[in-house]
Short mmCIF file of C-alpha atoms in Angstrom, two decimals:
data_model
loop_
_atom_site.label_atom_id
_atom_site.label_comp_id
_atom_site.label_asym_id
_atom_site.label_seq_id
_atom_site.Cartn_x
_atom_site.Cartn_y
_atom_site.Cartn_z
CA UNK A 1 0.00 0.00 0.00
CA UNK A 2 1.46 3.61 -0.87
CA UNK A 3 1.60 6.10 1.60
CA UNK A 4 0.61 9.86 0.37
CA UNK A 5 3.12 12.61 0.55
CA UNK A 6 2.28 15.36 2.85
CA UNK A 7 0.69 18.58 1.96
CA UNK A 8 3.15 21.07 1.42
CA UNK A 9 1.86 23.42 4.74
CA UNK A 10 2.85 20.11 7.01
CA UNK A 11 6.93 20.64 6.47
CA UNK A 12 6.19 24.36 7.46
CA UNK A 13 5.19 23.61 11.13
CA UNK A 14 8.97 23.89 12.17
CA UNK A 15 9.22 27.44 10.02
CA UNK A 16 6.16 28.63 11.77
CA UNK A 17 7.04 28.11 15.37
CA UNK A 18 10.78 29.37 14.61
CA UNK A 19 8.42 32.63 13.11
CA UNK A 20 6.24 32.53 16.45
CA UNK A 21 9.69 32.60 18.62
CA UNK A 22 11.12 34.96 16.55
CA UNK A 23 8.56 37.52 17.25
CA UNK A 24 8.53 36.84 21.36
CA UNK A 25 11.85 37.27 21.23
CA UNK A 26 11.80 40.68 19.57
CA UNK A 27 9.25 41.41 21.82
CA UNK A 28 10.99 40.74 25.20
CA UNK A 29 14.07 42.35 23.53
CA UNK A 30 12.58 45.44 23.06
CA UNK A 31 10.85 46.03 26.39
CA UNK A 32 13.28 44.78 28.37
CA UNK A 33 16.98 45.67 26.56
CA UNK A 34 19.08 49.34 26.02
CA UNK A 35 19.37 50.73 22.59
CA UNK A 36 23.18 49.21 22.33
CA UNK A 37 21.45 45.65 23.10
CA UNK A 38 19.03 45.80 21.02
CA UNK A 39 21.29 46.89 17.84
CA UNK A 40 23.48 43.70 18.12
CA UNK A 41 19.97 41.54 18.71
CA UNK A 42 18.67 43.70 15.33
CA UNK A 43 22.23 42.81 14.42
CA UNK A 44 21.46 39.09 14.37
CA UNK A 45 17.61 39.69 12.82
CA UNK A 46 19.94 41.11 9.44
CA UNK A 47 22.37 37.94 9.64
CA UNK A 48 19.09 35.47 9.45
CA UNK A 49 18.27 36.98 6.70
CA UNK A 50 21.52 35.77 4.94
CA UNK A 51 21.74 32.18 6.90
CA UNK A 52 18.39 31.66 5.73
CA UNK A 53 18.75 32.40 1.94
CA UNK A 54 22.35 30.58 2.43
CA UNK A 55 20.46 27.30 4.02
CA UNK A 56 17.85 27.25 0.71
CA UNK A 57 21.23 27.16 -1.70
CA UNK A 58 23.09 25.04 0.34
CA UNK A 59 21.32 22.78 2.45
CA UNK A 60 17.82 22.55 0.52
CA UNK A 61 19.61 22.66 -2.82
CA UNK A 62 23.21 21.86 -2.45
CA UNK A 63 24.70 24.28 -4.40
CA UNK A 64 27.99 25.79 -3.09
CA UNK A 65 28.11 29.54 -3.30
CA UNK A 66 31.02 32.08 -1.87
CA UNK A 67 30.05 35.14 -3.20
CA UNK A 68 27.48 36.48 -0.78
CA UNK A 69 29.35 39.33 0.18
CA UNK A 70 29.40 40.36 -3.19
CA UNK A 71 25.92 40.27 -3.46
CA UNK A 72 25.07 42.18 -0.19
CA UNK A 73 27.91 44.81 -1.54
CA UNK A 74 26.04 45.21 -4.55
CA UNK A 75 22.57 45.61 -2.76
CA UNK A 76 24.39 47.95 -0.10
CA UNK A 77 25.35 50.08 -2.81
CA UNK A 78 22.76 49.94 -5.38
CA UNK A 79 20.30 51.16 -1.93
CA UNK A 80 23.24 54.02 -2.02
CA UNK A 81 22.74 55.44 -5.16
CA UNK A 82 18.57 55.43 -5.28
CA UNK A 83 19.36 57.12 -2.02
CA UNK A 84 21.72 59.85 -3.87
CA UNK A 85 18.99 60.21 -6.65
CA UNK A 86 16.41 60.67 -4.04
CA UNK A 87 13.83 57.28 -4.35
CA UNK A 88 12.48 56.08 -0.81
CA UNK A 89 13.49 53.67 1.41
CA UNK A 90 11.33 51.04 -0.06
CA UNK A 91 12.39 51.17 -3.38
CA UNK A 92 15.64 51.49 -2.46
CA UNK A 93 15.21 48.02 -0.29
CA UNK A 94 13.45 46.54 -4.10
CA UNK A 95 15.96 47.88 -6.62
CA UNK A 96 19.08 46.73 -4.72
CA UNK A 97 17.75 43.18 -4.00
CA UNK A 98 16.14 43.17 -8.00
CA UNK A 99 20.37 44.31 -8.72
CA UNK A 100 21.47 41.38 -6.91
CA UNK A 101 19.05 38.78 -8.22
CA UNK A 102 20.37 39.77 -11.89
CA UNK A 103 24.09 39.11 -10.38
CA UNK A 104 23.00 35.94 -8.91
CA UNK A 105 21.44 34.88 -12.48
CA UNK A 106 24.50 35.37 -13.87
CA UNK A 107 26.47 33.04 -11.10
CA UNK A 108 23.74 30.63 -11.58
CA UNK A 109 25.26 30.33 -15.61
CA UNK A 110 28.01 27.87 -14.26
CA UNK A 111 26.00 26.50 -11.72
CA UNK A 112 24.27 24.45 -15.06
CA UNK A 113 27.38 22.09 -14.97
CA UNK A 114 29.04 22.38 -12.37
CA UNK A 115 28.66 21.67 -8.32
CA UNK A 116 30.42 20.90 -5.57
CA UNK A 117 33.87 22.62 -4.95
CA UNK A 118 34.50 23.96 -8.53
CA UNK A 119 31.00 25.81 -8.39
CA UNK A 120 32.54 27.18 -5.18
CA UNK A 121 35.57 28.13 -6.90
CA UNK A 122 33.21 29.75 -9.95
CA UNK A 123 31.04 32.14 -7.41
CA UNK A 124 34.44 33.48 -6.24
CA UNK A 125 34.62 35.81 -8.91
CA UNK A 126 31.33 37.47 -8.23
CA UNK A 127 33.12 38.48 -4.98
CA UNK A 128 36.21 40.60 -6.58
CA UNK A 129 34.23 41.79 -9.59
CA UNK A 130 31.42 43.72 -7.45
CA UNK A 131 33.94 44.13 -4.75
CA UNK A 132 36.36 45.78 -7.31
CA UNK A 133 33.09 47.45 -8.98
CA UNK A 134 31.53 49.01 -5.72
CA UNK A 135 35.31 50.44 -4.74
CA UNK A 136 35.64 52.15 -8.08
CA UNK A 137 32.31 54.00 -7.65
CA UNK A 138 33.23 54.89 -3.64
CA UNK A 139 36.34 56.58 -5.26
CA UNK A 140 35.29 58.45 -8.07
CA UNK A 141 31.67 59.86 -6.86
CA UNK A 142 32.10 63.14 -4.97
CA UNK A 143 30.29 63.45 -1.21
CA UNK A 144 31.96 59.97 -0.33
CA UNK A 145 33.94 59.91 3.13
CA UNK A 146 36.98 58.30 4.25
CA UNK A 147 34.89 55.09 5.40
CA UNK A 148 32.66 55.36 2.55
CA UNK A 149 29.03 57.12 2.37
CA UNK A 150 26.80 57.96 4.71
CA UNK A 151 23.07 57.17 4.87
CA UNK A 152 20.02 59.10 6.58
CA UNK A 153 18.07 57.57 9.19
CA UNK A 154 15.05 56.06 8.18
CA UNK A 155 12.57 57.31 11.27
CA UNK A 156 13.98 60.84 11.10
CA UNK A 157 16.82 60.09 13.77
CA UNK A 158 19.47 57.75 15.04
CA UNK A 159 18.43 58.25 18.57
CA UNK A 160 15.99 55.65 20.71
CA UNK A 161 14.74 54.15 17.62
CA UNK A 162 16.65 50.30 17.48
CA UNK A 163 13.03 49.17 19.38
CA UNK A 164 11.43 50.47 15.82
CA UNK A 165 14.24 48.79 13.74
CA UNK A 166 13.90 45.84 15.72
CA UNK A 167 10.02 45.28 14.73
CA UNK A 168 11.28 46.24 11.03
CA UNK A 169 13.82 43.69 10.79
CA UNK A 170 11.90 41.07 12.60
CA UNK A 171 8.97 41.47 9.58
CA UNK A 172 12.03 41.05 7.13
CA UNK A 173 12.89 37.36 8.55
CA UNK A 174 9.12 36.16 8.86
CA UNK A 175 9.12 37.14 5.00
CA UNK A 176 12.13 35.08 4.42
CA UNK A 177 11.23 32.48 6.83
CA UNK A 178 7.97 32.26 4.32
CA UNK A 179 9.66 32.92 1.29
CA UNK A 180 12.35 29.83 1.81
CA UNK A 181 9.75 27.75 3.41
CA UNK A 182 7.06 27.79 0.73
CA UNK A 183 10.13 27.49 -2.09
CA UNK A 184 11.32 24.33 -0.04
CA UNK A 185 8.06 22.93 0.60
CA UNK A 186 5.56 20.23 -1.55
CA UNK A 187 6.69 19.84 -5.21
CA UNK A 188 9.17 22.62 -5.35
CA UNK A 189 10.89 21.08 -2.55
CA UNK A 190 10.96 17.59 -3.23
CA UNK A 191 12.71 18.69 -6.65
CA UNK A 192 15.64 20.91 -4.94
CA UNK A 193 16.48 17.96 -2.95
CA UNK A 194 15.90 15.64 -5.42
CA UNK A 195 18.60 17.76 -7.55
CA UNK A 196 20.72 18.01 -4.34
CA UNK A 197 21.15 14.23 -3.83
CA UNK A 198 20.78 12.67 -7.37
CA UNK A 199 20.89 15.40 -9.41
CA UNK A 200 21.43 13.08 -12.96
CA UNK A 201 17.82 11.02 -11.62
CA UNK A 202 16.20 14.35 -11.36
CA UNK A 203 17.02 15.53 -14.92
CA UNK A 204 15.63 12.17 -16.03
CA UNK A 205 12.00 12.49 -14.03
CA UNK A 206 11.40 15.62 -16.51
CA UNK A 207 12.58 18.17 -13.21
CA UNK A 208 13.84 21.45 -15.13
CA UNK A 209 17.41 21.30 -13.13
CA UNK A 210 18.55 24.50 -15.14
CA UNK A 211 15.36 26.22 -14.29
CA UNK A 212 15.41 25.24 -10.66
CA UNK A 213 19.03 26.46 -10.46
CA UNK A 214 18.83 29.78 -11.69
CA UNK A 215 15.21 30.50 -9.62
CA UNK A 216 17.46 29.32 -6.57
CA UNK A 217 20.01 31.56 -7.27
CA UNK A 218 17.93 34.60 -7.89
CA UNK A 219 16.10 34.49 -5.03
CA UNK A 220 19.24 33.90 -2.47
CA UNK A 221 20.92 36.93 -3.96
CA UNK A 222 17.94 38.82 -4.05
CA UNK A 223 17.58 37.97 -0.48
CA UNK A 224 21.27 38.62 0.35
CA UNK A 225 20.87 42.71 -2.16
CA UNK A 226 18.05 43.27 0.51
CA UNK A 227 20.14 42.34 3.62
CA UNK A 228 22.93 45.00 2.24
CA UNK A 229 20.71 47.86 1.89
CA UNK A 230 18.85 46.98 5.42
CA UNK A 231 22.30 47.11 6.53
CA UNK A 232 23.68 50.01 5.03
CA UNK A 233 20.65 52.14 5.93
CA UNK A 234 20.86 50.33 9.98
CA UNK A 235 24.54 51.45 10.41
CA UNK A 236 24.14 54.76 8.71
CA UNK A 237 27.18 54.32 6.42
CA UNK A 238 28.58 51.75 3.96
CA UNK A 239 31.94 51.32 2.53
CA UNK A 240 33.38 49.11 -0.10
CA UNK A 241 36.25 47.72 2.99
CA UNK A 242 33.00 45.93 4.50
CA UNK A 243 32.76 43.09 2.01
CA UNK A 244 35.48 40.34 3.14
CA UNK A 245 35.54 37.05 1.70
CA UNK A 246 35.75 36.33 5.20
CA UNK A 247 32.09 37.03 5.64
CA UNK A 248 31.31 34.47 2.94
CA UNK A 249 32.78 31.90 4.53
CA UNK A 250 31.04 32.58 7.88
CA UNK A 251 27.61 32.08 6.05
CA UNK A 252 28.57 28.94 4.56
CA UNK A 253 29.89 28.37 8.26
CA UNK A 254 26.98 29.29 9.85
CA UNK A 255 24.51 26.81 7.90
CA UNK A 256 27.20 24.24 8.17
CA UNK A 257 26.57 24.29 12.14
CA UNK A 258 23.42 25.40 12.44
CA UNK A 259 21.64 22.30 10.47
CA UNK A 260 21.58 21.91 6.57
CA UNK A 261 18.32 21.93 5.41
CA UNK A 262 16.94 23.43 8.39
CA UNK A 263 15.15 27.08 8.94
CA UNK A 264 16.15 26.54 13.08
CA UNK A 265 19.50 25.19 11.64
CA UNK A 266 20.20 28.51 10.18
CA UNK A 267 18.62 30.78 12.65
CA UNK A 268 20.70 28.81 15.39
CA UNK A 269 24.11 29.18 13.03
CA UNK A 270 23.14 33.05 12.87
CA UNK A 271 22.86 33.81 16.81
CA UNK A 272 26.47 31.70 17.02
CA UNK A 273 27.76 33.75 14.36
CA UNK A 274 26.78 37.02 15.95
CA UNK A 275 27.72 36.64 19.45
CA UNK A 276 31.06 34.54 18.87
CA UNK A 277 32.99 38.15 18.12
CA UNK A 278 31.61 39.16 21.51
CA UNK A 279 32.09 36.00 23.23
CA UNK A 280 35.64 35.40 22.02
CA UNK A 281 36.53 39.14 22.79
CA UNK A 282 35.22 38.87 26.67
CA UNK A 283 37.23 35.13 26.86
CA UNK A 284 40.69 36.90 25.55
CA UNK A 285 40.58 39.88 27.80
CA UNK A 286 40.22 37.62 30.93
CA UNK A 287 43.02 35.10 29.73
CA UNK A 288 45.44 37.44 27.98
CA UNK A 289 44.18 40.84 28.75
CA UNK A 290 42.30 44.06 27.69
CA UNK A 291 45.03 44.82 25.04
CA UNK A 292 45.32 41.45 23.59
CA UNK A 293 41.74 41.64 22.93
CA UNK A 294 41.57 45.13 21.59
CA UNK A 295 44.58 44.07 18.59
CA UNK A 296 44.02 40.07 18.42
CA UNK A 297 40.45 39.59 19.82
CA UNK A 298 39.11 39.38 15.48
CA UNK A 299 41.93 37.19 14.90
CA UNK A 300 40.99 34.44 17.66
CA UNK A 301 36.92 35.02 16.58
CA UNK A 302 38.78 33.57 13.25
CA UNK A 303 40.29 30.88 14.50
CA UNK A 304 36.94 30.25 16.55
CA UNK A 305 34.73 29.82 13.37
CA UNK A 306 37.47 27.59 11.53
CA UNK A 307 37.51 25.20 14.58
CA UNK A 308 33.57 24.99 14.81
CA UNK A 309 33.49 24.34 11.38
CA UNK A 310 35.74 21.34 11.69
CA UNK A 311 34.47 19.73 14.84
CA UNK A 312 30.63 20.02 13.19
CA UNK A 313 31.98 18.40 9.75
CA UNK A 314 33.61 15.61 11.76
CA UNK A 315 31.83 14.94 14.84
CA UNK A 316 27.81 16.48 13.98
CA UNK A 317 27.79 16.64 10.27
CA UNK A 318 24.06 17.05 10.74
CA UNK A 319 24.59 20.53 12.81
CA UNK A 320 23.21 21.29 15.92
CA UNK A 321 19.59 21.23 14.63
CA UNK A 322 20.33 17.66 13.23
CA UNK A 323 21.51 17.11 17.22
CA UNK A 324 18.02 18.23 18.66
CA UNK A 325 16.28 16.40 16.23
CA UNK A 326 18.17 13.10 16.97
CA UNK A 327 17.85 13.91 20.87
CA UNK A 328 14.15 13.94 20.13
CA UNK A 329 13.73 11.32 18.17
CA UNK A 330 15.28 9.17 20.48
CA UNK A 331 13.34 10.22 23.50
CA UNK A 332 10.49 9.96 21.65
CA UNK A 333 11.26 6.62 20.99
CA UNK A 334 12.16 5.54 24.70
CA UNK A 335 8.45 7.33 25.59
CA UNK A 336 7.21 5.24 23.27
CA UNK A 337 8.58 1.95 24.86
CA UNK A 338 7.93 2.74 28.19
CA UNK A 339 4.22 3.41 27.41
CA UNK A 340 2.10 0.17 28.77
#
């Protein structure tokens, strides 16, 4: 006898509690946390964003991209110059995700044969080009500063307003939470992960690979363009020095320990990733001292993510939401067998 598949709204019940947390959270942040408390939580709202988009590509997909800095540089600096020629904040927020979707169509041209490390090696490029691209326009446009330009606030003033930012950003995560959960959800799903683990099958059962490709790749770096410009306007400035390849690597890092294939996964990898700069700079100031951790503290927050990394691919491939799932799988199990 064959079993049905689920409807497509069952695999969203994880998604939808994450959403429902997300929002209590925000809410006890807000009435409870200062302004400078509530920037680094608003802080982590903007890297879900990314960890999200990064978890449909890599974990729901399996294609290996490192050019997400590129792509939030471009959307950074595409929300820059609608700024400069006077369009509101929304449109800004559109045209430099709509900017980086176009880039990410272009990555998504390789993607069509190849995968794995060499498609890794392919998305590279993205990262100098715009990098080299957004640098050149910093240089040559006149009313740019020494750390690059400078952005005005988007409710009038800088001052006791991360509360309002925080409600902001928190909308922009349960509209990627959404987004990524309907895309890897019923048919649509079932084919991305089809492609992911037998991708020659898939192109056989009539599943347009090149089609799915490209759509995934739009939509991450149209995801990652509106991350930039949230930032960009957030902080109040933007400069081309942002965009390390470094910060690639920490999104592929972050999904990596999170959970592949997981919206908790990457929501998990993104709080890590945001308070392990914090974390590693109060842990070097009480070992080595104040100074140490003023000049090295960035270096050992380095060395922190590369030794995550490793222990997760070794010891948890499955990342920490694979861990809680096991943990409850197997309790659930011994409930079972204790039941009369």
């Amino acid at each position: 006898m064959t079993t049905r598949p689920r409807p497509w709204y069952f695999s969203l019940r994880g998604a939808a509690l994450l959403a429902l947390v997300l929002v209590a959270v925000t809410g006890f942040v807000n009435y409870t946390q200062l302004d400078y408390s509530i920037f680094l939580y608003n802080t982590f709202l903007l890297t879900c964003i990314g960890a999200l988009a990064m978890n449909l590509l890599m974990g729901t997909t399996g294609l290996v991209s490192v050019g997400s800095a590129g792509f939030l540089a471009a959307g950074a600096f595409t929300a820059v110059w609608c700024d400069r020629a006077g369009l509101p904040f929304p449109l800004c927020l559109l045209i430099g995700g709509l900017v980086s979707a176009v880039l990410g169509l272009v990555v998504a041209l390789p993607a069509i044969r190849l995968r794995g490390l060499a498609l890794g090696l392919g998305t590279i490029s993205v990262h100098f080009v715009v990098v080299f691209a957004v640098d050149q326009y910093q240089q040559r446009t006149p009313g740019a500063g020494v750390v690059g330009f400078t952005l005005p606030p988007v409710f009038g003033t800088t001052v006791g307003v991360q509360y309002q930012w925080a409600w902001l950003l928190c909308a922009f995560v349960l509209a990627t939470i959404a987004l990524t959960g309907l895309i890897g959800s019923g048919r649509t799903g079932r084919a991305l992960r089809l492609m992911r683990d037998q991708e020659a099958i898939a192109g056989t059962l009539a599943v347009p690979v090149t089609g799915y490709k490209m759509m995934t790749f739009a939509v991450t770096a149209f995801l990652f363009g509106v991350q930039g410009a949230l930032t960009a306007y957030l902080t109040g400035q933007v400069g081309s020095d942002q965009f390390t390849l470094t910060i690639a690597m920490q999104y592929l890092a972050m999904v990596m320990v999170g959970g592949l294939d997981s919206a908790w996964g990457a929501a998990i990898g993104a709080a890590i990733f945001t308070a392990l700069p914090f974390w590693m700079q109060d842990l070097v100031s009480a070992a080595l001292g104040s100074q140490q951790a003023s000049l090295n503290g960035a270096k050992y927050g380095v060395i922190a993510y590369a030794v995550l990394v490793v222990v997760f691919i070794v010891g948890a491939p499955a990342g920490l939401a694979g861990l809680g799932r096991d943990a409850w799988s197997k309790l659930a199990a011994r409930r079972r067998g204790s039941t009369p």
